[in-house]
Short mmCIF file of C-alpha atoms in Angstrom, two decimals:
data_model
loop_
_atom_site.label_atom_id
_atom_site.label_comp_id
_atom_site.label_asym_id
_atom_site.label_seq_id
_atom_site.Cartn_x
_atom_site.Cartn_y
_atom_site.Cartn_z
CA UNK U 12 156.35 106.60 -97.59
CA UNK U 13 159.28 106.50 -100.07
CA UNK U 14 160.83 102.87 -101.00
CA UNK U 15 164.06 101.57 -100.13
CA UNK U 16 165.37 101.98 -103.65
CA UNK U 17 164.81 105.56 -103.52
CA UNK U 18 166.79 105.70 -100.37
CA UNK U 19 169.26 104.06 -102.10
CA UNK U 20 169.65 105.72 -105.29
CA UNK U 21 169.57 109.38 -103.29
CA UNK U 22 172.67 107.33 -101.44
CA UNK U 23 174.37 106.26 -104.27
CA UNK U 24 174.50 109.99 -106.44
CA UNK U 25 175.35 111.45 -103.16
CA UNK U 26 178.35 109.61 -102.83
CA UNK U 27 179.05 110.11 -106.49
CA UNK U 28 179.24 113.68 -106.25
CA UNK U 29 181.76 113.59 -103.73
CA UNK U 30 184.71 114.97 -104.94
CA UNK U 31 187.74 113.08 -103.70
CA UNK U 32 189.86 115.64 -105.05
CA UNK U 33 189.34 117.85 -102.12
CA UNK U 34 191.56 115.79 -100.11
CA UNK U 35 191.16 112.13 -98.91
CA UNK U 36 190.44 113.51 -95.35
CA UNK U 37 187.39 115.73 -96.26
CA UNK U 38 186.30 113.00 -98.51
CA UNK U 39 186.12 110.22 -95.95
CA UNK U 40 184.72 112.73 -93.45
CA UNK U 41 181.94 113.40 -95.89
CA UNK U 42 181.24 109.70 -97.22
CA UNK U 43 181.10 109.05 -93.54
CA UNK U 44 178.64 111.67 -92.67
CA UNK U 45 176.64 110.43 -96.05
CA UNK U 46 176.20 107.02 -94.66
CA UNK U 47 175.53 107.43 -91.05
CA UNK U 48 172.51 109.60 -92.81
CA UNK U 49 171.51 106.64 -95.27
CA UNK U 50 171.70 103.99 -92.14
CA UNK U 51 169.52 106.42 -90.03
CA UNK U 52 166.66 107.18 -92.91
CA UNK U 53 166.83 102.91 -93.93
CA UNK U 54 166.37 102.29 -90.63
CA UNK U 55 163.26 104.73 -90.11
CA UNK U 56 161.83 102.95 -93.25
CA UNK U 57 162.67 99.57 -91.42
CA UNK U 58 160.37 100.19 -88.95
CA UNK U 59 157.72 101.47 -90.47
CA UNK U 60 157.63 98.66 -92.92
CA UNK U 61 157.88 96.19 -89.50
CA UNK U 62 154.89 98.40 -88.27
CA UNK U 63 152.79 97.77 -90.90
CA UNK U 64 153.68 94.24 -90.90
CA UNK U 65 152.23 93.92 -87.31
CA UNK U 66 149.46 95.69 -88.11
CA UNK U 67 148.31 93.59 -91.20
CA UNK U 68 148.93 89.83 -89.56
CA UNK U 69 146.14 90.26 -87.28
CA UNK U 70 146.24 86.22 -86.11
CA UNK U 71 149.78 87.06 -84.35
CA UNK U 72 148.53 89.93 -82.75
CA UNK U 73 144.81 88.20 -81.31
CA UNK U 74 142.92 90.91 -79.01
CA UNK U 75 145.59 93.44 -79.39
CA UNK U 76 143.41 96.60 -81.20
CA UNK U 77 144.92 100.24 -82.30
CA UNK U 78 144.39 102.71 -80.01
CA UNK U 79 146.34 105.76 -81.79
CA UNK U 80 148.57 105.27 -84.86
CA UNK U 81 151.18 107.44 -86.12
CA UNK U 82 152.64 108.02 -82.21
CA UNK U 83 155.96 109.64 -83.41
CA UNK U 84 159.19 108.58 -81.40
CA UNK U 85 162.48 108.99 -81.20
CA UNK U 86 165.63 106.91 -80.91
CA UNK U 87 169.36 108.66 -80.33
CA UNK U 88 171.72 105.98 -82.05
CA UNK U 89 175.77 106.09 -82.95
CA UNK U 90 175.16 106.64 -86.59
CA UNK U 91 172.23 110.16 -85.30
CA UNK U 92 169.00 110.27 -84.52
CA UNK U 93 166.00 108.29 -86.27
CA UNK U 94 162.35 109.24 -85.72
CA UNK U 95 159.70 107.04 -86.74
CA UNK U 96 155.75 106.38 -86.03
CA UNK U 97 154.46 103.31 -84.75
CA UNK U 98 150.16 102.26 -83.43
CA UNK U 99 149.75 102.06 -80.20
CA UNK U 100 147.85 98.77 -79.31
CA UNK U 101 145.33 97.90 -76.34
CA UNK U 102 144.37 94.30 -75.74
CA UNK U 103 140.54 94.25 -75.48
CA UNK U 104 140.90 91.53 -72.57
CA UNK U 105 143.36 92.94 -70.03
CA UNK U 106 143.01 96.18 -70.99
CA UNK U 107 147.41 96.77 -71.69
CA UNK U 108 148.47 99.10 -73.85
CA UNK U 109 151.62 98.38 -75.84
CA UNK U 110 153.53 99.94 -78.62
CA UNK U 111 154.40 96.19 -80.00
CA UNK U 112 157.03 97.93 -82.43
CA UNK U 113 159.14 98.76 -79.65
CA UNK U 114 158.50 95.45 -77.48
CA UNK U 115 159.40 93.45 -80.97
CA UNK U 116 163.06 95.31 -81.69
CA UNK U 117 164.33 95.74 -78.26
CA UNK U 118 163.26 99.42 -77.69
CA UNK U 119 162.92 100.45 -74.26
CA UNK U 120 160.25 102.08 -72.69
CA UNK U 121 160.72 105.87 -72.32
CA UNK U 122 164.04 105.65 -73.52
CA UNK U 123 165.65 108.04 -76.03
CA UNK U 124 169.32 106.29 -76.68
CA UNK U 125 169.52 102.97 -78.53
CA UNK U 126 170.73 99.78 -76.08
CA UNK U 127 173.57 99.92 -78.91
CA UNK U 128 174.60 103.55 -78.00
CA UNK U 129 174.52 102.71 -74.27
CA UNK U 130 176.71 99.75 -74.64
CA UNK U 131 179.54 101.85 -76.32
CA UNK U 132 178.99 104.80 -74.24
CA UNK U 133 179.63 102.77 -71.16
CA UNK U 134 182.89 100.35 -72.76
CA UNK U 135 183.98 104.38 -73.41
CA UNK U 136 183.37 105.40 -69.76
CA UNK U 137 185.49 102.75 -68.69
CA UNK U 138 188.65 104.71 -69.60
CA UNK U 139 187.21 108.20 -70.44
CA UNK U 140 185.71 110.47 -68.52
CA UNK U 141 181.55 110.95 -69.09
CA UNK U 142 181.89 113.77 -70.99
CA UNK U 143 185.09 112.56 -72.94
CA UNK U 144 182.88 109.38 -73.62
CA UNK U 145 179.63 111.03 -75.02
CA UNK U 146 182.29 113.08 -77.04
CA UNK U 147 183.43 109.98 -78.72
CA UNK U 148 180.75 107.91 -79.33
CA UNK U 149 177.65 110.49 -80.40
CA UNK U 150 179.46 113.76 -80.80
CA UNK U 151 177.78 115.57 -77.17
CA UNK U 152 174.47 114.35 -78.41
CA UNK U 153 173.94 113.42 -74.96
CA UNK U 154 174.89 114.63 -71.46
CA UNK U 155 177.58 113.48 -69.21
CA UNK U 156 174.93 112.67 -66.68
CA UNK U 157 172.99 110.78 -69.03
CA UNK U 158 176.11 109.10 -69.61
CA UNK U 159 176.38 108.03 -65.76
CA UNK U 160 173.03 107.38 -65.21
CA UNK U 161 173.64 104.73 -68.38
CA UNK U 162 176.39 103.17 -67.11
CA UNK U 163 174.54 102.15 -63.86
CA UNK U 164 171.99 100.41 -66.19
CA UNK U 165 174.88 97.87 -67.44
CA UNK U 166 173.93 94.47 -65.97
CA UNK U 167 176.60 92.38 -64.95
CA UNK U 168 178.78 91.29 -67.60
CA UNK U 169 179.31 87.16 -67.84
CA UNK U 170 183.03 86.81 -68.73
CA UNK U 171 183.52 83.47 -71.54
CA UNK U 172 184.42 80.61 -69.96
CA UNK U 173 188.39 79.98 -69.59
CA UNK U 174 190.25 76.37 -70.46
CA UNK U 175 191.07 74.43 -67.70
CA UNK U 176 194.80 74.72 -66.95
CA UNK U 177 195.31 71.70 -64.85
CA UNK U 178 199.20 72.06 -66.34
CA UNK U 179 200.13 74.84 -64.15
CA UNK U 180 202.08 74.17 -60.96
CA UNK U 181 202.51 78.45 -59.92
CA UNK U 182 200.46 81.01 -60.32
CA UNK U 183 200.88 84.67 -58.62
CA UNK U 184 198.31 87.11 -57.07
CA UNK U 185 199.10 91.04 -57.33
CA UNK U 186 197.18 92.41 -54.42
CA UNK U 187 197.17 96.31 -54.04
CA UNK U 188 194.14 99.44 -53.91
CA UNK U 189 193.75 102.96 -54.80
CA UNK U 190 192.63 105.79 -53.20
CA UNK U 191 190.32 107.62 -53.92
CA UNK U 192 188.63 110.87 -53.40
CA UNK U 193 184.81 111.21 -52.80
CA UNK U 194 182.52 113.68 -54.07
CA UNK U 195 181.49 115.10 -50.70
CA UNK U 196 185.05 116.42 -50.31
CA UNK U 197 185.44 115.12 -46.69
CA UNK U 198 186.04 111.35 -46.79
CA UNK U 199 188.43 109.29 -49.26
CA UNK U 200 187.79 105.18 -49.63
CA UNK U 201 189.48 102.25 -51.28
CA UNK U 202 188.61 99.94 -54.17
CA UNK U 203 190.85 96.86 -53.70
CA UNK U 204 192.61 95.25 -56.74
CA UNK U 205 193.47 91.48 -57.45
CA UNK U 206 195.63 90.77 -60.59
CA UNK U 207 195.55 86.61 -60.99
CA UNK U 208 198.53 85.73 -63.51
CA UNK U 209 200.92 82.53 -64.36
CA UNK U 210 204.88 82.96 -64.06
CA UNK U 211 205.78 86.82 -65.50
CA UNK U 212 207.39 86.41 -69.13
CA UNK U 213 210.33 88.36 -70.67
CA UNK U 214 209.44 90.33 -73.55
CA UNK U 215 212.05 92.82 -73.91
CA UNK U 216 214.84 93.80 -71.96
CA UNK U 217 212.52 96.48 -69.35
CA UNK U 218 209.42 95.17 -70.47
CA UNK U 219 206.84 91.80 -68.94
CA UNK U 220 204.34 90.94 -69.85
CA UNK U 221 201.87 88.57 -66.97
CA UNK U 222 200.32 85.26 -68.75
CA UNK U 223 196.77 84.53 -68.48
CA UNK U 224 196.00 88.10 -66.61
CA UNK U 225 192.78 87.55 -64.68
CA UNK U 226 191.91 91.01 -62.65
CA UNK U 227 188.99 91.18 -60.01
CA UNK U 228 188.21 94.10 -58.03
CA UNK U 229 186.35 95.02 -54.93
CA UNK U 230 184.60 97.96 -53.10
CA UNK U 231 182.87 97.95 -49.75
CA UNK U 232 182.80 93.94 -50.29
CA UNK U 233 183.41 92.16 -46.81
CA UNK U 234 187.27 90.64 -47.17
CA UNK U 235 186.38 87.14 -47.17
CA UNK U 236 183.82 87.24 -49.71
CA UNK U 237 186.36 88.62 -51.54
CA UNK U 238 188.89 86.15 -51.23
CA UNK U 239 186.60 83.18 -52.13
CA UNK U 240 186.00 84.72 -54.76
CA UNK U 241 189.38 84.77 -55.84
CA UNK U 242 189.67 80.86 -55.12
CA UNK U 243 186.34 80.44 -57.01
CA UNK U 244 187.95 81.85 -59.76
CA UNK U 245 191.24 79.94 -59.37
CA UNK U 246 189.72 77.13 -59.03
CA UNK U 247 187.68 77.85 -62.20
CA UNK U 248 190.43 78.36 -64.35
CA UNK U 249 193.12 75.68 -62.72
CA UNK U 250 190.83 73.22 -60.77
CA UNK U 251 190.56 72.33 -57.17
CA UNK U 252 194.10 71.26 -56.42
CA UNK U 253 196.71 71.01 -53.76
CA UNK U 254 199.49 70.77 -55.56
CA UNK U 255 199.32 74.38 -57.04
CA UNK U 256 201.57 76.91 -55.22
CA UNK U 257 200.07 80.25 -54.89
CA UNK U 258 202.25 83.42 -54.20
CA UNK U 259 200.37 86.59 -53.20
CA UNK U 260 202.49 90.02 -53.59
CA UNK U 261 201.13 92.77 -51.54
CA UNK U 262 202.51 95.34 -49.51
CA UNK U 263 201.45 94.13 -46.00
CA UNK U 264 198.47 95.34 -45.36
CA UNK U 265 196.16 93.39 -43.18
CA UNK U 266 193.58 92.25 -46.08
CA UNK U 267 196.77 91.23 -48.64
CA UNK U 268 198.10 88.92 -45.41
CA UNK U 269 194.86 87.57 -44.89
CA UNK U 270 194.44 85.77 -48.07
CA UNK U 271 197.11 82.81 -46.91
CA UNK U 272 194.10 81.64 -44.46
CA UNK U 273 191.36 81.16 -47.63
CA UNK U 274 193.79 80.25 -50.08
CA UNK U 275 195.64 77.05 -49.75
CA UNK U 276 199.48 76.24 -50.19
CA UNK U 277 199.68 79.65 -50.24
CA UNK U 278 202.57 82.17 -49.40
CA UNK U 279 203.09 85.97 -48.83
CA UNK U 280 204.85 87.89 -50.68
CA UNK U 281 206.20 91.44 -49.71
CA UNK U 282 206.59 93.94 -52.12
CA UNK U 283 210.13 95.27 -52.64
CA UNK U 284 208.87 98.82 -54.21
CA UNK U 285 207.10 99.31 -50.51
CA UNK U 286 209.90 98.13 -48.22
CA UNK U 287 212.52 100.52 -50.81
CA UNK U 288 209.93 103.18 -50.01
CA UNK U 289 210.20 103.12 -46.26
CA UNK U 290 213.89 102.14 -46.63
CA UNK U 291 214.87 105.73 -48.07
CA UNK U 292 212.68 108.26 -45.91
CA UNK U 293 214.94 106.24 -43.23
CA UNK U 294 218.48 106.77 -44.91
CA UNK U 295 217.92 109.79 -46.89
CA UNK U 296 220.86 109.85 -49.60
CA UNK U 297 223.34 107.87 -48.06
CA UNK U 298 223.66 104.90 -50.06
CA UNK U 299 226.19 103.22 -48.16
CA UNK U 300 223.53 102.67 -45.30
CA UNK U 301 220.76 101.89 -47.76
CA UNK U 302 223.38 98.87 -49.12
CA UNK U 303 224.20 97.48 -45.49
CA UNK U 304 220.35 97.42 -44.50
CA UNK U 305 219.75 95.68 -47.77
CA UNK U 306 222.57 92.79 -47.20
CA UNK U 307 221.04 92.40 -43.47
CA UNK U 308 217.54 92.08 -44.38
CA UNK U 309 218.99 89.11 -46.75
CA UNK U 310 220.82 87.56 -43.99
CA UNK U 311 217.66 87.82 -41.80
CA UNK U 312 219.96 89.78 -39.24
CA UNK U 313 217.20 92.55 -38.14
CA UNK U 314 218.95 93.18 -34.89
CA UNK U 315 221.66 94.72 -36.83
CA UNK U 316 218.99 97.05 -39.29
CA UNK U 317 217.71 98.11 -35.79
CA UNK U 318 220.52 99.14 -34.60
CA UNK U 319 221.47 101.50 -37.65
CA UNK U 320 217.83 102.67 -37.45
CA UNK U 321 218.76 103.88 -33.91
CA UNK U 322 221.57 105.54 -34.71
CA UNK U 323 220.22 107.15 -37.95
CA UNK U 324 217.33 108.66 -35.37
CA UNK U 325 220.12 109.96 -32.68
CA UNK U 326 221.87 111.87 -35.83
CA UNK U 327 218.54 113.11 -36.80
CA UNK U 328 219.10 111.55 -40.72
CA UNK U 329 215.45 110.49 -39.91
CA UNK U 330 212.79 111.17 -37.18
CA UNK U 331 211.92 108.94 -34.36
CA UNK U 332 208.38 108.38 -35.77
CA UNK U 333 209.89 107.17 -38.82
CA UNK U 334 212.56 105.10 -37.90
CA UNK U 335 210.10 103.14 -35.44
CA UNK U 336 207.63 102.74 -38.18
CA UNK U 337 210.25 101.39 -40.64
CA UNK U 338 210.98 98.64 -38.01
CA UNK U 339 207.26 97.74 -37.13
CA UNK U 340 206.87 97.14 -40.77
CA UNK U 341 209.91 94.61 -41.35
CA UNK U 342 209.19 93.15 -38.64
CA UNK U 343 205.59 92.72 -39.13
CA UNK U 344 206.33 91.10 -42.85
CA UNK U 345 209.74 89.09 -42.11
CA UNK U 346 208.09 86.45 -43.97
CA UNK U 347 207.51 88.13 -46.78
CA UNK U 348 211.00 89.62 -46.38
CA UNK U 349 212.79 85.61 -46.25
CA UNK U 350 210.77 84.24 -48.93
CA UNK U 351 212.76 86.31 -50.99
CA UNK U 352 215.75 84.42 -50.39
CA UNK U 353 214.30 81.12 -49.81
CA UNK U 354 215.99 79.26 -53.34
CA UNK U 355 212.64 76.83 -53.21
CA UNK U 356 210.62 79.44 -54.04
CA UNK U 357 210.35 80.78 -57.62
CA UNK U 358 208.29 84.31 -56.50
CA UNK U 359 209.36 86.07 -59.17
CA UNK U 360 208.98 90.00 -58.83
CA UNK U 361 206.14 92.07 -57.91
CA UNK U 362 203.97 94.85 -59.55
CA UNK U 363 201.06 95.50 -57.98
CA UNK U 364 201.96 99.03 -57.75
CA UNK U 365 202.00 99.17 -61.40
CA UNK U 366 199.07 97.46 -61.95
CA UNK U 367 196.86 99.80 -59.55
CA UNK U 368 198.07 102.48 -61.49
CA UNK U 369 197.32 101.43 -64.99
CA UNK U 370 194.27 99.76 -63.80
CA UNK U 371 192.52 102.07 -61.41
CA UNK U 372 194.24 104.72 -60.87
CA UNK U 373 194.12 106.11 -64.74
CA UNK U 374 190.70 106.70 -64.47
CA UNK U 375 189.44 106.81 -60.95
CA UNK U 376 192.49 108.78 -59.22
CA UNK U 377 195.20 110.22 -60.83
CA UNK U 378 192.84 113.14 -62.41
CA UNK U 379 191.15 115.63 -60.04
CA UNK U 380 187.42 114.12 -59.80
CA UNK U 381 185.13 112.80 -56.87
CA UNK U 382 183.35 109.96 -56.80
CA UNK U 383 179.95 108.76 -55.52
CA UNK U 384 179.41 105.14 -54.34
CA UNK U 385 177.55 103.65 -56.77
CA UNK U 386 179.13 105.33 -59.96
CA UNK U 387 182.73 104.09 -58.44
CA UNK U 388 181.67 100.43 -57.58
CA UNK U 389 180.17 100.96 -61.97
CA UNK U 390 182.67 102.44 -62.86
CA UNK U 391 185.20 99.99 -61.33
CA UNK U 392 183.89 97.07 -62.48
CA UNK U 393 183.35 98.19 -66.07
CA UNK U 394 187.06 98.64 -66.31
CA UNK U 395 187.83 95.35 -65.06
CA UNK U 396 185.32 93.57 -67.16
CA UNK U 397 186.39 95.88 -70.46
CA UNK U 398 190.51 95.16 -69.23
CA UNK U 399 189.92 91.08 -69.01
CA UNK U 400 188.72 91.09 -73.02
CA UNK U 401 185.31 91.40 -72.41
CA UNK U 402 182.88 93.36 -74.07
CA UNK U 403 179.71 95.18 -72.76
CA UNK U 404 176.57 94.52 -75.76
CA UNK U 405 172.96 96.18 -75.85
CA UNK U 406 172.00 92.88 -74.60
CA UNK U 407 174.08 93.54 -70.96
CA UNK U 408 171.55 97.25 -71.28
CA UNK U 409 167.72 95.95 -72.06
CA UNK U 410 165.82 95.03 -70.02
CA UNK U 411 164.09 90.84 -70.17
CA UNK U 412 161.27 90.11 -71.36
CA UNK U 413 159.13 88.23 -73.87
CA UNK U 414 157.33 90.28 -76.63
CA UNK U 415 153.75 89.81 -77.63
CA UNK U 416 154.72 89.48 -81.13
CA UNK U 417 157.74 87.15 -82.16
CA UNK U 418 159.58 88.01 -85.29
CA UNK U 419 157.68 84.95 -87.18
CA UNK U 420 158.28 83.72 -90.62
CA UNK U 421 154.44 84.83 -91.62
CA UNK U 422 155.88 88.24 -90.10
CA UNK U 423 158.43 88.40 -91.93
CA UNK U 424 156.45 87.74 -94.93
CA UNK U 425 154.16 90.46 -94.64
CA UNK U 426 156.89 92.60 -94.25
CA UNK U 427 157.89 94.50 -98.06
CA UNK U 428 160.55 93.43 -99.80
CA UNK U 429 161.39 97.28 -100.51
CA UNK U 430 163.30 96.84 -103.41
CA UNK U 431 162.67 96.52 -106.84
CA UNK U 432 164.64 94.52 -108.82
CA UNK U 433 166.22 95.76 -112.50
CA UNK U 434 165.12 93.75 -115.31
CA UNK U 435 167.52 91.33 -116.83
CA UNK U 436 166.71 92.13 -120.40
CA UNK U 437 169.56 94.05 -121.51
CA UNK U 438 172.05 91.06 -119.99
CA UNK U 439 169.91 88.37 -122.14
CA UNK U 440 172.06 85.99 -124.22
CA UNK U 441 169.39 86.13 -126.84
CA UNK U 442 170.41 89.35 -128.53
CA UNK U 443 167.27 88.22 -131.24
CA UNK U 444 164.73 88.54 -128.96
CA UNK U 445 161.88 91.26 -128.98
CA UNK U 446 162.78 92.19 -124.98
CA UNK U 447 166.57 93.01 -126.27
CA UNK U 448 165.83 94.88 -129.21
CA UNK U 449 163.30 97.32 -127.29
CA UNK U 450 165.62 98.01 -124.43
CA UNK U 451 168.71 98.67 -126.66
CA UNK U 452 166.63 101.01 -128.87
CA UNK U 453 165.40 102.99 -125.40
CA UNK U 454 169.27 103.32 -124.82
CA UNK U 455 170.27 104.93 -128.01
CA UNK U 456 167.56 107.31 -128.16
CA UNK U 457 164.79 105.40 -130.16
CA UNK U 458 166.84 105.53 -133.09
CA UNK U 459 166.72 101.87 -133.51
CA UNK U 460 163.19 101.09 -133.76
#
């Protein structure tokens, strides 16, 4: 087996021929290439030395006998492939077989792509497509199923612990979904989407930014689990209080409304971008209607906004179907229609729209692409958890467990140093000495002996 050092050195005049001269972006393409190689062949030697080492320190390994050595195996990782042989072990009492290599560094059984890989294939996924994702991170080494069959191994992902903001009088809750199309081509369903955020900040003159962003989201989950979920997580990151005021923008639909029942002090919301929606398939392009039905919904007159509708419908500007529909829904949300006006309420505007769309929609909608229920409810989540700062590791991919053999200090021990260390003599103070004289004579030739 060759050392590390000649790993090295093979390294090291590799990247010395490369001629930079060729341009900087062929020259960083091929240092790149040169030391994905040297991580992959180090590696390989890694393990093989950490092989060995098991196999020599026979007290850590008590009853566990080779069965086959040599077994040859192969690992798929971001920097290529690495192949490697490792003994097979069988413990004389139970009767197990084991390849303690792969229990001792995290290698999963019958697995051919590293925890590592998996973990950046799957943060990828989360905004790319599968195939777009094995693109990026391994160059099509592996499939875009394998890629979705990968993704569904990600445990759940623990976000870090938020400070208590016990400061915080107002927060706001963005409440929308997204539709979306199934695989089987003859259903659609809806993943629900809850944006937690303090008071919206002015960053620019057309551009806000929401403090303290929390997003959650939800598919075929029962709407009050849902909800006390969301005051779990309130109540996680601003305590258990009654004197925070909670605003919830939606537009109307029956789940948005119900959240005023689990959350207290709590207060709907409607969304203007909805109610403008409805507003102009009523109107069409006459603007001078759209302005009086605007100053009436502010003076809470909706006798006035019906009557318009009415007339609207009789001049056929809009159909009866939509006019009535238009009505049903101010009526239905006149609360969260007054609370816009109400001075004691600082609601601030609302974007859930906007949020749904950069959110979910980017990846799980706004291409052609069908969805089955498990890889959306992954898929989904993923986003969320990769959107709120977190990060998905191998450790959210392996499996638990406890290895037979711990990585010991008497392991490491046995384990090669697999380098060899220069001698010293030619950086020796003592220019007199024997060792000095020898070395420097070597180096010119032999002409000064």
């Amino acid at each position: 087996m060759e050392s590390i050092q000649q790993i090295a050195e093979e390294f090291i005049q590799e990247v010395l021929e490369v001629d930079i001269l060729d341009g900087l972006t062929r020259g960083l393409e091929k240092l790149g290439e040169l030391a994905d190689a040297f991580i992959c062949r180090a590696t390989e030697h890694k393990l093989q030395e950490a092989d060995e080492a098991i196999f020599t320190c026979r007290s850590l390994r008590r009853d566990w006998r080779v069965e086959h050595k040599d077994v040859p195996r192969e690992q798929l990782t971001e920097h290529g492939q690495i192949q490697f042989g490792r003994r097979y072990y069988r413990n004389n009492k139970t009767g197990e077989r084991k390849y303690l290599l792969d229990e001792l560094v995290g290698i999963e059984t019958r697995e051919r792509v590293e925890a590592g890989l998996v973990a950046k294939l799957s943060t990828a996924a989360a905004s790319h497509s599968y195939a777009k994702s094995s693109e990026i991170c391994c160059a099509n080494q592996v499939t875009r199923q394998t890629v979705m069959r990968k993704t569904r191994q990600v445990k759940v992902c623990e976000q870090e612990r938020s400070e208590l903001r016990e400061d915080v009088d107002v927060i706001h809750i963005q409440a929308d979904e997204d539709h979306v199309a199934m695989q089987d081509g003859r259903r659609d369903t809806i993943v629900k989407l809850i944006a937690i955020h303090e008071p919206a900040q002015k960053v620019s003159s057309k551009r806000w930014q929401l403090p303290k962003r929390h997003l959650l989201t939800s598919y075929k989950e029962n709407t009050e689990d849902l909800w006390l979920r969301v005051a779990d997580e309130i109540a996680r990151r601003y305590g258990d209080r009654d004197d925070l005021t909670i605003y919830i923008h939606g537009d109307g639909a029956k789940w948005i409304r119900s959240g005023i029942q689990w959350l207290k002090n709590s207060h709907f919301v409607l969304d203007k971008f909805h109610v403008s929606q409805k507003l102009n398939r009523v109107v069409g392009s006459e603007e001078r209607f759209r302005q009086y039905i605007w100053e009436n919904l502010a003076k809470d007159k909706l006798q006035a906004i019906e009557h318009l509708t009415e007339a609207l419908v009789n001049s056929e500007v809009c159909a009866k179907k939509t006019g009535d529909e238009f009505m049903r829904y101010i009526r239905n949300n006149r609360d969260g229609i007054r609370i816009w006006y109400d001075e004691q309420h600082p609601i601030g505007g609302s974007c859930a729209e906007g949020l749904v769309s950069h959110v979910l929609s980017s990846r799980l909608s706004s291409r052609p692409c069908g969805w089955l229920d498990e890889g959306l409810e992954t898929i989904s989540r993923l986003r969320v958890h990769v959107l709120n700062g977190g990060k998905i590791t191998a450790d959210n991919v392996r499996k638990p467990g406890k290895p037979v053999i711990r990585a010991t200090r008497t392991l490491k021990k046995a384990m090669r140093p697999g380098i060899y260390h220069r001698s010293s003599a030619m950086h020796s103070d003592r220019r007199h000495s024997p060792e000095y004289r020898l070395f420097k004579a070597i180096t010119e030739g032999g002409h000064a002996i």
